[in-house]
């Protein structure tokens, strides 16, 4: 029997597959925080959201790893080399995909502090433990990065796997990414953004308030445009995009090289 094909209606409701678990996990984390901190849990909603998003990503980590293993992600990550800056490592889903023979050092940066323990556990089963450091900061926190030797024109590789959807504004973030790369350095990415299909874009806009509040990222950003506008790149012809007009999470990926 042939598999039923997705329709516009079924695609519209597909975000519920992750949104509902996200809501339940966020609620559970809030209840836990309220039990331990009382009404103080209400006074810092950003801190509580960070904890809830971390709980969601940690709990779904194995599922994400399995899903990404069916995509180009493993082959992209394996191309990382030299001095590497990993953006938004989350609970360390990509650690096992790096080729240790190509890695000089990895600085992994995330403003959410709740991933540190899970990353440390994953590193114990690799050859990267002494060459991987998790930093609680964003790419715009130049003072923190400078203290670690991450300076303008110093990175051989910057890796971004499903990160630009969650930053405050991808355009200035990508400008900083471009500055940190050496001439000839590579930006490796696998992201999702707004659809090229008008009706799907409308659906993304309708879903985005709930999605961003509970999942912690945005559906309807022009991530591809932000990446390409960051500077002068080589390899533009190799950037690939999902061709499914019905998906609410269309992907764009590639390996771009900073023009010397």
Short mmCIF file of C-alpha atoms in Angstrom, two decimals:
data_model
loop_
_atom_site.label_atom_id
_atom_site.label_comp_id
_atom_site.label_asym_id
_atom_site.label_seq_id
_atom_site.Cartn_x
_atom_site.Cartn_y
_atom_site.Cartn_z
CA UNK A 1 0.00 0.00 0.00
CA UNK A 2 1.47 3.39 -0.97
CA UNK A 3 2.24 5.78 1.88
CA UNK A 4 -0.16 8.75 2.17
CA UNK A 5 1.38 11.95 0.91
CA UNK A 6 1.48 15.02 3.16
CA UNK A 7 -1.14 17.66 2.47
CA UNK A 8 -1.22 21.35 3.29
CA UNK A 9 -3.61 20.60 6.16
CA UNK A 10 -1.51 17.81 7.69
CA UNK A 11 1.67 19.86 7.30
CA UNK A 12 0.06 22.78 9.15
CA UNK A 13 -0.45 20.60 12.23
CA UNK A 14 2.92 18.82 12.02
CA UNK A 15 4.70 21.25 14.43
CA UNK A 16 2.52 19.81 17.22
CA UNK A 17 4.65 16.65 17.09
CA UNK A 18 7.45 18.55 18.87
CA UNK A 19 5.55 21.52 20.29
CA UNK A 20 3.35 19.48 22.62
CA UNK A 21 6.26 17.58 24.21
CA UNK A 22 8.07 20.93 24.54
CA UNK A 23 5.13 22.41 26.42
CA UNK A 24 4.93 19.44 28.80
CA UNK A 25 8.67 19.53 29.50
CA UNK A 26 8.63 23.30 30.03
CA UNK A 27 5.70 22.94 32.42
CA UNK A 28 7.44 20.16 34.34
CA UNK A 29 10.60 22.27 34.68
CA UNK A 30 8.55 25.23 35.92
CA UNK A 31 6.78 23.08 38.52
CA UNK A 32 10.15 21.79 39.72
CA UNK A 33 11.54 25.35 39.93
CA UNK A 34 8.43 26.55 41.78
CA UNK A 35 8.77 23.74 44.32
CA UNK A 36 12.42 24.58 45.03
CA UNK A 37 12.39 28.39 44.69
CA UNK A 38 8.76 29.34 45.25
CA UNK A 39 7.57 32.59 43.66
CA UNK A 40 11.19 33.50 42.91
CA UNK A 41 10.81 31.21 39.87
CA UNK A 42 8.53 33.88 38.37
CA UNK A 43 10.98 36.74 38.77
CA UNK A 44 13.51 35.60 36.19
CA UNK A 45 11.57 34.10 33.26
CA UNK A 46 14.66 34.08 31.00
CA UNK A 47 16.54 31.88 33.44
CA UNK A 48 13.54 29.56 33.71
CA UNK A 49 13.19 29.43 29.90
CA UNK A 50 16.88 28.50 29.58
CA UNK A 51 16.37 25.64 32.00
CA UNK A 52 13.23 24.47 30.18
CA UNK A 53 14.87 24.59 26.73
CA UNK A 54 17.91 22.73 28.06
CA UNK A 55 15.63 20.09 29.60
CA UNK A 56 13.84 19.68 26.25
CA UNK A 57 17.05 19.35 24.22
CA UNK A 58 18.67 16.99 26.72
CA UNK A 59 15.59 14.76 26.88
CA UNK A 60 15.27 14.63 23.09
CA UNK A 61 19.03 14.42 22.43
CA UNK A 62 19.08 10.78 21.34
CA UNK A 63 16.15 11.33 19.01
CA UNK A 64 17.85 14.33 17.39
CA UNK A 65 21.10 12.36 17.00
CA UNK A 66 19.26 9.50 15.31
CA UNK A 67 17.37 11.87 13.01
CA UNK A 68 20.46 13.88 12.06
CA UNK A 69 22.26 10.62 11.28
CA UNK A 70 19.82 10.19 8.36
CA UNK A 71 20.85 13.59 6.94
CA UNK A 72 24.06 15.23 5.69
CA UNK A 73 24.94 16.39 9.23
CA UNK A 74 27.51 13.64 10.01
CA UNK A 75 29.40 14.28 6.77
CA UNK A 76 29.34 18.03 7.38
CA UNK A 77 30.64 17.84 10.95
CA UNK A 78 33.40 15.43 9.91
CA UNK A 79 34.84 18.15 7.66
CA UNK A 80 35.59 20.39 10.67
CA UNK A 81 39.34 20.89 11.07
CA UNK A 82 41.98 22.86 12.91
CA UNK A 83 40.87 25.44 15.45
CA UNK A 84 37.10 25.02 15.61
CA UNK A 85 34.36 27.20 17.05
CA UNK A 86 31.15 25.24 17.56
CA UNK A 87 28.09 27.45 17.92
CA UNK A 88 25.28 26.26 20.17
CA UNK A 89 26.47 22.72 20.96
CA UNK A 90 23.42 22.06 23.15
CA UNK A 91 23.92 18.77 25.03
CA UNK A 92 26.84 17.83 22.74
CA UNK A 93 25.03 16.03 19.95
CA UNK A 94 27.89 16.53 17.48
CA UNK A 95 30.83 15.52 19.69
CA UNK A 96 31.03 11.94 18.39
CA UNK A 97 30.97 13.16 14.79
CA UNK A 98 34.21 15.16 14.83
CA UNK A 99 37.27 13.49 13.30
CA UNK A 100 39.87 13.64 16.13
CA UNK A 101 42.71 13.48 13.59
CA UNK A 102 41.56 16.80 12.11
CA UNK A 103 40.85 18.65 15.36
CA UNK A 104 43.42 20.95 16.95
CA UNK A 105 40.99 22.41 19.51
CA UNK A 106 37.24 23.00 19.80
CA UNK A 107 35.70 25.94 21.63
CA UNK A 108 31.97 25.28 22.01
CA UNK A 109 29.91 28.34 22.96
CA UNK A 110 26.36 28.56 24.26
CA UNK A 111 24.77 31.24 26.49
CA UNK A 112 22.72 28.51 28.18
CA UNK A 113 24.79 27.08 31.07
CA UNK A 114 22.69 23.96 31.62
CA UNK A 115 24.45 21.80 28.99
CA UNK A 116 27.84 21.64 30.69
CA UNK A 117 27.29 18.38 32.57
CA UNK A 118 25.91 16.47 29.57
CA UNK A 119 28.76 17.67 27.35
CA UNK A 120 31.31 16.55 29.94
CA UNK A 121 29.75 13.07 30.01
CA UNK A 122 29.83 12.73 26.23
CA UNK A 123 33.46 13.85 26.06
CA UNK A 124 34.55 11.04 28.40
CA UNK A 125 34.00 8.46 25.67
CA UNK A 126 36.03 10.34 23.03
CA UNK A 127 39.61 11.36 22.27
CA UNK A 128 38.61 15.03 22.45
CA UNK A 129 38.27 15.56 26.20
CA UNK A 130 41.52 17.57 26.45
CA UNK A 131 40.81 19.46 23.22
CA UNK A 132 37.23 20.61 23.82
CA UNK A 133 36.10 23.49 26.03
CA UNK A 134 32.55 24.63 26.71
CA UNK A 135 32.12 28.38 27.21
CA UNK A 136 28.95 30.01 28.52
CA UNK A 137 28.73 32.93 26.10
CA UNK A 138 27.55 34.01 22.68
CA UNK A 139 29.60 34.82 19.59
CA UNK A 140 29.13 38.52 20.35
CA UNK A 141 30.85 38.20 23.77
CA UNK A 142 34.25 39.20 22.39
CA UNK A 143 35.88 39.73 25.81
CA UNK A 144 35.18 36.14 26.87
CA UNK A 145 36.30 34.75 23.52
CA UNK A 146 39.41 36.90 23.37
CA UNK A 147 40.51 35.57 26.75
CA UNK A 148 40.38 32.07 25.23
CA UNK A 149 42.31 33.03 22.10
CA UNK A 150 39.24 33.21 19.88
CA UNK A 151 39.97 36.46 18.07
CA UNK A 152 39.34 38.04 14.70
CA UNK A 153 40.77 35.89 11.92
CA UNK A 154 41.76 33.02 14.22
CA UNK A 155 39.34 30.17 13.43
CA UNK A 156 39.87 27.49 10.80
CA UNK A 157 36.28 26.23 11.09
CA UNK A 158 33.05 27.55 12.55
CA UNK A 159 30.27 24.98 12.86
CA UNK A 160 26.58 25.83 13.15
CA UNK A 161 24.05 22.99 13.33
CA UNK A 162 20.50 24.30 13.93
CA UNK A 163 21.68 27.41 15.78
CA UNK A 164 20.76 30.54 13.80
CA UNK A 165 17.06 29.93 14.40
CA UNK A 166 17.63 30.46 18.14
CA UNK A 167 19.92 33.52 18.27
CA UNK A 168 18.49 36.99 18.82
CA UNK A 169 19.28 38.18 15.29
CA UNK A 170 21.17 35.99 12.80
CA UNK A 171 22.55 38.86 10.71
CA UNK A 172 24.88 40.45 13.30
CA UNK A 173 25.78 36.98 14.57
CA UNK A 174 26.87 35.96 11.08
CA UNK A 175 28.89 39.17 10.75
CA UNK A 176 30.80 38.15 13.88
CA UNK A 177 31.22 34.62 12.53
CA UNK A 178 32.77 36.01 9.36
CA UNK A 179 35.19 38.20 11.34
CA UNK A 180 36.42 35.28 13.47
CA UNK A 181 37.23 33.07 10.46
CA UNK A 182 40.71 33.06 8.94
CA UNK A 183 40.88 33.91 5.23
CA UNK A 184 40.33 30.49 3.72
CA UNK A 185 38.53 29.32 6.88
CA UNK A 186 35.27 27.42 6.48
CA UNK A 187 31.77 28.00 7.80
CA UNK A 188 29.90 24.69 7.99
CA UNK A 189 26.14 24.87 8.55
CA UNK A 190 22.88 22.96 8.57
CA UNK A 191 20.00 25.28 9.44
CA UNK A 192 16.29 25.75 8.95
CA UNK A 193 14.44 28.93 8.02
CA UNK A 194 11.47 30.41 6.26
CA UNK A 195 9.89 28.55 3.40
CA UNK A 196 9.98 29.74 -0.21
CA UNK A 197 6.31 28.71 -0.48
CA UNK A 198 3.93 31.58 0.36
CA UNK A 199 1.21 29.51 2.06
CA UNK A 200 3.77 27.60 4.13
CA UNK A 201 5.34 30.92 5.18
CA UNK A 202 1.92 32.06 6.42
CA UNK A 203 1.64 28.85 8.44
CA UNK A 204 5.14 29.38 9.86
CA UNK A 205 4.17 32.89 10.95
CA UNK A 206 1.04 31.60 12.68
CA UNK A 207 2.91 28.86 14.53
CA UNK A 208 6.02 30.87 15.37
CA UNK A 209 4.86 32.62 18.61
CA UNK A 210 4.14 29.29 20.33
CA UNK A 211 7.12 27.57 18.71
CA UNK A 212 9.62 30.23 19.80
CA UNK A 213 8.15 30.39 23.31
CA UNK A 214 8.29 26.66 24.05
CA UNK A 215 10.82 25.14 21.63
CA UNK A 216 13.22 28.09 21.86
CA UNK A 217 13.81 28.85 18.18
CA UNK A 218 12.13 30.58 15.24
CA UNK A 219 10.54 29.06 12.16
CA UNK A 220 10.32 32.03 9.83
CA UNK A 221 13.75 33.64 9.64
CA UNK A 222 15.73 34.22 6.45
CA UNK A 223 18.72 32.23 7.70
CA UNK A 224 20.07 31.58 4.22
CA UNK A 225 20.03 35.29 3.44
CA UNK A 226 21.80 36.16 6.70
CA UNK A 227 24.55 33.62 6.01
CA UNK A 228 25.18 34.72 2.44
CA UNK A 229 25.15 38.43 3.37
CA UNK A 230 27.81 38.04 6.09
CA UNK A 231 30.75 38.59 3.73
CA UNK A 232 32.49 37.36 0.60
CA UNK A 233 32.24 33.58 0.34
CA UNK A 234 33.57 30.92 -1.97
CA UNK A 235 31.44 27.83 -2.58
CA UNK A 236 28.08 29.61 -2.95
CA UNK A 237 27.16 27.26 -5.80
CA UNK A 238 27.37 24.28 -3.40
CA UNK A 239 24.81 25.57 -0.88
CA UNK A 240 21.80 23.24 -0.92
CA UNK A 241 18.19 23.67 0.16
CA UNK A 242 15.21 21.45 0.93
CA UNK A 243 12.90 21.36 -2.07
CA UNK A 244 9.74 20.31 -0.14
CA UNK A 245 7.31 23.29 -0.17
CA UNK A 246 5.14 21.75 2.58
CA UNK A 247 7.70 21.37 5.33
CA UNK A 248 7.64 23.92 8.13
CA UNK A 249 11.35 23.38 8.78
CA UNK A 250 13.01 23.66 5.35
CA UNK A 251 16.76 23.08 5.55
CA UNK A 252 19.70 24.89 4.04
CA UNK A 253 23.25 23.59 4.34
CA UNK A 254 26.74 23.77 2.96
CA UNK A 255 30.42 24.55 3.46
CA UNK A 256 31.37 28.14 2.67
CA UNK A 257 34.94 29.42 2.59
CA UNK A 258 35.92 32.94 3.58
CA UNK A 259 37.49 34.55 0.55
CA UNK A 260 41.15 35.34 1.05
#
